[in-house]
């Protein structure tokens, strides 16, 4: 369940600023958002090509050429590009098309119904990552329609396999990097806070979570597992792990 919020980053330098009536864009944005949620791309198996087919048809109907790249036919990635004047390096808008699997019995609604209920769109992928996918799609459509002159190419990448990167981003980087080579990339991360129907904060994450390896050395009296000792080294080790588990970083 996720309120639809679309934040369009003004990271692209415009030679002119187009006027966009955002109220008028709501219906179209919602239509694409719901259509994408209704495409079951649960991973596994993914079947992201279904979403790619939809995006391809929408983009090409606007005169935006697309290319697809797939290491497996059912798990395609899609790239589209709006050309700039080349004075700056491209910007990459990226979003993954697969979603986490569902346990249907636990859902009060069809997870792929994109049901509108209580002012929300309900469905798998509404906040990860079909909201971002739709926002990126709308940026491409609106930039194209407005005819705005771009200083840099704007590249749209719909990637397969968020976690199965060998089919998605790793495949694109290793096999087709020239298609997505950019100065900046905007991807998911950060959160938007909504209170009483109003956006009160937009957070921007500049990095992903990364492993932080720690070497822990503990001492204790040695013994055998069949006769557990309270002063065995494993006791303080477990205490340390428990404290780490209970630690909460400041909100
Ligand atoms: Zn995600």
CSV table of N, CA and C and ligand atoms in Angstrom, one decimal, residues 96 128-129 162 188, ligand 1:
chain,number,residue,atom,x,y,z
A,96,UNK,N,14.2,-0.8,-11.3
A,96,UNK,CA,14.0,-2.3,-11.6
A,96,UNK,C,12.5,-2.6,-11.8
A,128,UNK,N,8.1,-0.3,-4.5
A,128,UNK,CA,9.4,-0.9,-4.8
A,128,UNK,C,9.3,-1.8,-6.1
A,129,UNK,N,9.4,-1.4,-7.2
A,129,UNK,CA,10.0,-0.1,-7.6
A,129,UNK,C,9.2,0.5,-8.7
A,162,UNK,N,16.5,-7.1,-9.7
A,162,UNK,CA,17.1,-6.1,-8.8
A,162,UNK,C,18.2,-6.8,-8.0
A,188,UNK,N,16.5,4.2,-7.0
A,188,UNK,CA,15.7,4.1,-5.8
A,188,UNK,C,16.6,4.4,-4.6
B,1,LIG,ZN1,14.0,-2.0,-5.1
